[in-house]
Amino acid sequence: MEPPKAVAASSPPQSDGQLVPHSDVESKLSSLVYDLSQQVQVTMENMLKMITEIDQNSAEIMEDVEKCKDSALERKKTLEVEKERFQKAAYTVLDMLNNRETS
């Protein structure tokens, strides 16, 4: 069973037994299509704005990720250099202790 609005829209009005003029139906349909196209256009413009904002944010995030990656690599190199220095110092101390014991 159709809702009351659907029935009213699908059947011609019964006032005085006259039908709605064809041009009036076309005019209403044309108006409806125009309104719908305006809504679609506004929605698409809003989506385009959001896409642009997402692209900008994405670019900023990728830039930050690259900076963090570069910083992490630099820190890793620094830590490796410090590790080598401590290992050399430890081997030097061990050699000194071994030389004392053998002398």
Coordinates of N, CA and C in Angstrom, one line a residue:
M1 N 0.8 -1.2 0.0 CA 0.0 0.0 0.0 C 0.9 1.2 0.0
E2 N 0.6 2.2 -0.9 CA 1.4 3.4 -1.0 C 1.0 4.4 0.1
P3 N 2.0 5.2 0.5 CA 1.7 6.2 1.5 C 0.8 7.3 0.8
P4 N 0.1 8.0 1.7 CA -0.8 9.0 1.1 C -0.2 10.0 0.1
K5 N 1.0 10.5 0.4 CA 1.6 11.4 -0.5 C 1.9 10.8 -1.9
A6 N 2.4 9.6 -1.9 CA 2.7 8.9 -3.1 C 1.4 8.7 -3.9
V7 N 0.3 8.4 -3.3 CA -0.9 8.2 -4.0 C -1.4 9.5 -4.6
A8 N -1.2 10.6 -3.8 CA -1.6 11.9 -4.3 C -0.8 12.3 -5.5
A9 N 0.5 12.0 -5.4 CA 1.4 12.4 -6.5 C 1.2 11.6 -7.7
S10 N 0.9 10.3 -7.6 CA 0.7 9.5 -8.7 C -0.6 9.6 -9.4
S11 N -1.6 10.1 -8.7 CA -2.9 10.1 -9.3 C -3.3 11.6 -9.5
P12 N -4.0 11.9 -10.6 CA -4.4 13.3 -10.8 C -5.4 13.8 -9.8
P13 N -5.4 15.1 -9.5 CA -6.3 15.6 -8.5 C -7.8 15.5 -9.0
Q14 N -8.6 15.3 -8.1 CA -10.0 15.0 -8.4 C -10.9 16.3 -8.3
S15 N -10.3 17.5 -8.2 CA -11.1 18.7 -8.0 C -11.9 19.0 -9.3
D16 N -13.2 19.0 -9.2 CA -14.1 19.4 -10.3 C -13.8 18.5 -11.5
G17 N -13.2 17.4 -11.4 CA -13.0 16.5 -12.5 C -12.0 17.0 -13.6
Q18 N -11.2 18.0 -13.2 CA -10.2 18.5 -14.2 C -8.9 17.9 -13.9
L19 N -8.1 17.7 -15.0 CA -6.7 17.2 -14.8 C -5.8 18.4 -14.7
V20 N -4.6 18.2 -14.1 CA -3.6 19.3 -14.0 C -3.0 19.4 -15.4
P21 N -2.8 20.7 -15.8 CA -2.3 20.9 -17.2 C -0.9 20.3 -17.3
H22 N -0.6 19.8 -18.4 CA 0.7 19.2 -18.7 C 1.9 20.1 -18.4
S23 N 1.7 21.4 -18.8 CA 2.8 22.4 -18.6 C 3.1 22.6 -17.2
D24 N 2.0 22.5 -16.3 CA 2.2 22.7 -14.9 C 3.0 21.6 -14.3
V25 N 2.8 20.4 -14.7 CA 3.5 19.2 -14.3 C 5.0 19.4 -14.7
E26 N 5.2 19.7 -16.0 CA 6.6 19.9 -16.4 C 7.3 21.0 -15.7
S27 N 6.5 22.1 -15.4 CA 7.1 23.2 -14.6 C 7.6 22.8 -13.2
K28 N 6.7 22.0 -12.5 CA 7.0 21.5 -11.2 C 8.2 20.5 -11.3
L29 N 8.2 19.7 -12.3 CA 9.3 18.7 -12.4 C 10.6 19.4 -12.7
S30 N 10.5 20.4 -13.6 CA 11.7 21.2 -13.9 C 12.3 21.9 -12.7
S31 N 11.4 22.5 -11.9 CA 11.8 23.1 -10.7 C 12.4 22.2 -9.7
L32 N 11.9 21.0 -9.6 CA 12.4 19.9 -8.7 C 13.8 19.5 -9.2
V33 N 14.0 19.3 -10.5 CA 15.3 18.9 -11.0 C 16.3 20.0 -10.8
Y34 N 15.9 21.3 -11.0 CA 16.8 22.4 -10.8 C 17.2 22.5 -9.3
D35 N 16.3 22.4 -8.4 CA 16.6 22.4 -7.0 C 17.6 21.3 -6.6
L36 N 17.3 20.1 -7.2 CA 18.2 19.0 -6.9 C 19.6 19.2 -7.4
S37 N 19.6 19.7 -8.7 CA 21.0 20.0 -9.2 C 21.7 21.0 -8.4
Q38 N 21.0 22.0 -7.9 CA 21.7 23.0 -7.0 C 22.2 22.4 -5.8
Q39 N 21.5 21.5 -5.2 CA 21.9 20.8 -4.0 C 23.1 19.9 -4.3
V40 N 23.1 19.3 -5.4 CA 24.2 18.4 -5.8 C 25.5 19.3 -6.0
Q41 N 25.3 20.4 -6.7 CA 26.4 21.3 -6.9 C 27.0 21.8 -5.6
V42 N 26.2 22.2 -4.7 CA 26.7 22.7 -3.4 C 27.4 21.6 -2.6
T43 N 26.9 20.4 -2.7 CA 27.5 19.2 -2.0 C 28.8 18.9 -2.7
M44 N 28.9 19.0 -4.0 CA 30.2 18.7 -4.7 C 31.2 19.8 -4.3
E45 N 30.8 21.1 -4.2 CA 31.7 22.1 -3.8 C 32.3 21.9 -2.4
N46 N 31.4 21.5 -1.5 CA 31.8 21.2 -0.2 C 32.8 20.0 -0.1
M47 N 32.5 19.0 -0.9 CA 33.4 17.8 -1.0 C 34.7 18.2 -1.5
L48 N 34.7 19.1 -2.5 CA 36.0 19.6 -3.1 C 36.8 20.3 -2.1
K49 N 36.1 21.2 -1.3 CA 36.8 21.9 -0.2 C 37.4 20.9 0.8
M50 N 36.7 19.9 1.2 CA 37.2 18.9 2.1 C 38.3 18.1 1.5
I51 N 38.3 17.8 0.3 CA 39.4 17.0 -0.4 C 40.6 17.9 -0.4
T52 N 40.5 19.2 -0.7 CA 41.6 20.1 -0.7 C 42.2 20.2 0.7
E53 N 41.4 20.3 1.7 CA 41.9 20.3 3.1 C 42.6 19.0 3.5
I54 N 42.0 17.9 3.1 CA 42.6 16.6 3.4 C 44.0 16.5 2.7
D55 N 44.1 16.9 1.5 CA 45.3 16.9 0.7 C 46.4 17.8 1.4
Q56 N 46.0 19.0 1.9 CA 46.9 19.8 2.6 C 47.4 19.2 3.9
N57 N 46.5 18.7 4.7 CA 46.8 18.0 5.9 C 47.7 16.8 5.7
S58 N 47.4 16.0 4.6 CA 48.2 14.9 4.3 C 49.6 15.3 3.9
A59 N 49.8 16.3 3.2 CA 51.1 16.8 2.8 C 51.9 17.2 4.0
E60 N 51.2 17.9 5.0 CA 51.9 18.3 6.2 C 52.3 17.1 7.0
I61 N 51.4 16.1 7.1 CA 51.8 14.9 7.9 C 52.9 14.2 7.3
M62 N 52.9 14.1 5.9 CA 54.0 13.4 5.3 C 55.3 14.1 5.5
E63 N 55.3 15.5 5.5 CA 56.5 16.3 5.7 C 57.0 16.0 7.2
D64 N 56.1 16.0 8.1 CA 56.5 15.7 9.5 C 57.1 14.3 9.7
V65 N 56.5 13.4 9.0 CA 57.0 12.0 9.0 C 58.4 11.9 8.5
E66 N 58.7 12.6 7.4 CA 60.0 12.7 6.8 C 61.0 13.3 7.7
K67 N 60.6 14.4 8.4 CA 61.5 15.1 9.4 C 61.8 14.2 10.5
C68 N 60.8 13.4 11.0 CA 61.0 12.5 12.1 C 61.9 11.4 11.7
K69 N 61.7 10.9 10.5 CA 62.6 9.8 9.9 C 64.0 10.3 9.8
D70 N 64.2 11.5 9.3 CA 65.6 12.1 9.2 C 66.2 12.2 10.6
S71 N 65.4 12.7 11.5 CA 65.9 12.9 12.9 C 66.3 11.6 13.5
A72 N 65.5 10.6 13.3 CA 65.7 9.2 13.9 C 67.0 8.7 13.3
L73 N 67.2 8.8 12.0 CA 68.4 8.3 11.3 C 69.7 9.1 11.9
E74 N 69.5 10.4 12.1 CA 70.7 11.1 12.6 C 71.0 10.7 14.0
R75 N 69.9 10.5 14.8 CA 70.1 10.0 16.2 C 70.8 8.6 16.2
K76 N 70.4 7.8 15.3 CA 70.9 6.4 15.2 C 72.4 6.5 14.9
K77 N 72.8 7.4 14.0 CA 74.2 7.5 13.6 C 75.0 8.0 14.9
T78 N 74.4 9.0 15.6 CA 75.1 9.5 16.8 C 75.3 8.4 17.8
L79 N 74.3 7.6 18.0 CA 74.3 6.5 19.0 C 75.4 5.5 18.6
E80 N 75.5 5.2 17.3 CA 76.4 4.2 16.8 C 77.9 4.7 17.0
V81 N 78.1 6.0 16.8 CA 79.4 6.6 17.1 C 79.8 6.5 18.6
E82 N 78.8 6.9 19.4 CA 79.0 6.8 20.8 C 79.3 5.4 21.3
K83 N 78.6 4.4 20.7 CA 78.7 3.0 21.0 C 80.2 2.6 20.7
E84 N 80.6 3.0 19.5 CA 82.0 2.6 19.1 C 83.0 3.2 20.1
R85 N 82.8 4.5 20.5 CA 83.7 5.1 21.4 C 83.8 4.4 22.8
F86 N 82.6 4.0 23.3 CA 82.6 3.3 24.5 C 83.2 1.9 24.4
Q87 N 83.0 1.2 23.3 CA 83.6 -0.1 23.1 C 85.1 0.0 23.0
K88 N 85.6 1.0 22.3 CA 87.1 1.2 22.3 C 87.6 1.5 23.7
A89 N 86.9 2.4 24.4 CA 87.4 2.7 25.8 C 87.3 1.4 26.6
A90 N 86.3 0.6 26.5 CA 86.2 -0.6 27.3 C 87.4 -1.6 26.9
Y91 N 87.6 -1.7 25.6 CA 88.7 -2.6 25.2 C 90.1 -2.1 25.7
T92 N 90.2 -0.8 25.7 CA 91.5 -0.2 26.2 C 91.6 -0.5 27.7
V93 N 90.6 -0.4 28.5 CA 90.7 -0.7 29.9 C 91.0 -2.1 30.1
L94 N 90.3 -3.0 29.3 CA 90.6 -4.5 29.5 C 92.0 -4.8 29.1
D95 N 92.5 -4.2 28.0 CA 93.9 -4.4 27.7 C 94.8 -3.9 28.8
M96 N 94.5 -2.8 29.4 CA 95.4 -2.3 30.5 C 95.4 -3.3 31.7
L97 N 94.2 -3.8 32.0 CA 94.1 -4.7 33.1 C 94.8 -6.0 32.8
N98 N 94.7 -6.5 31.6 CA 95.4 -7.7 31.2 C 96.9 -7.5 31.2
N99 N 97.4 -6.4 30.8 CA 98.8 -6.1 30.8 C 99.3 -6.0 32.2
R100 N 98.6 -5.5 33.1 CA 99.0 -5.5 34.5 C 99.1 -6.9 35.1
E101 N 98.1 -7.7 34.8 CA 98.1 -9.1 35.3 C 99.3 -9.9 34.8
T102 N 99.7 -9.7 33.5 CA 100.7 -10.5 32.9 C 102.1 -9.9 33.3
S103 N 102.2 -8.7 33.8 CA 103.5 -8.2 34.1 C 104.0 -8.6 35.5

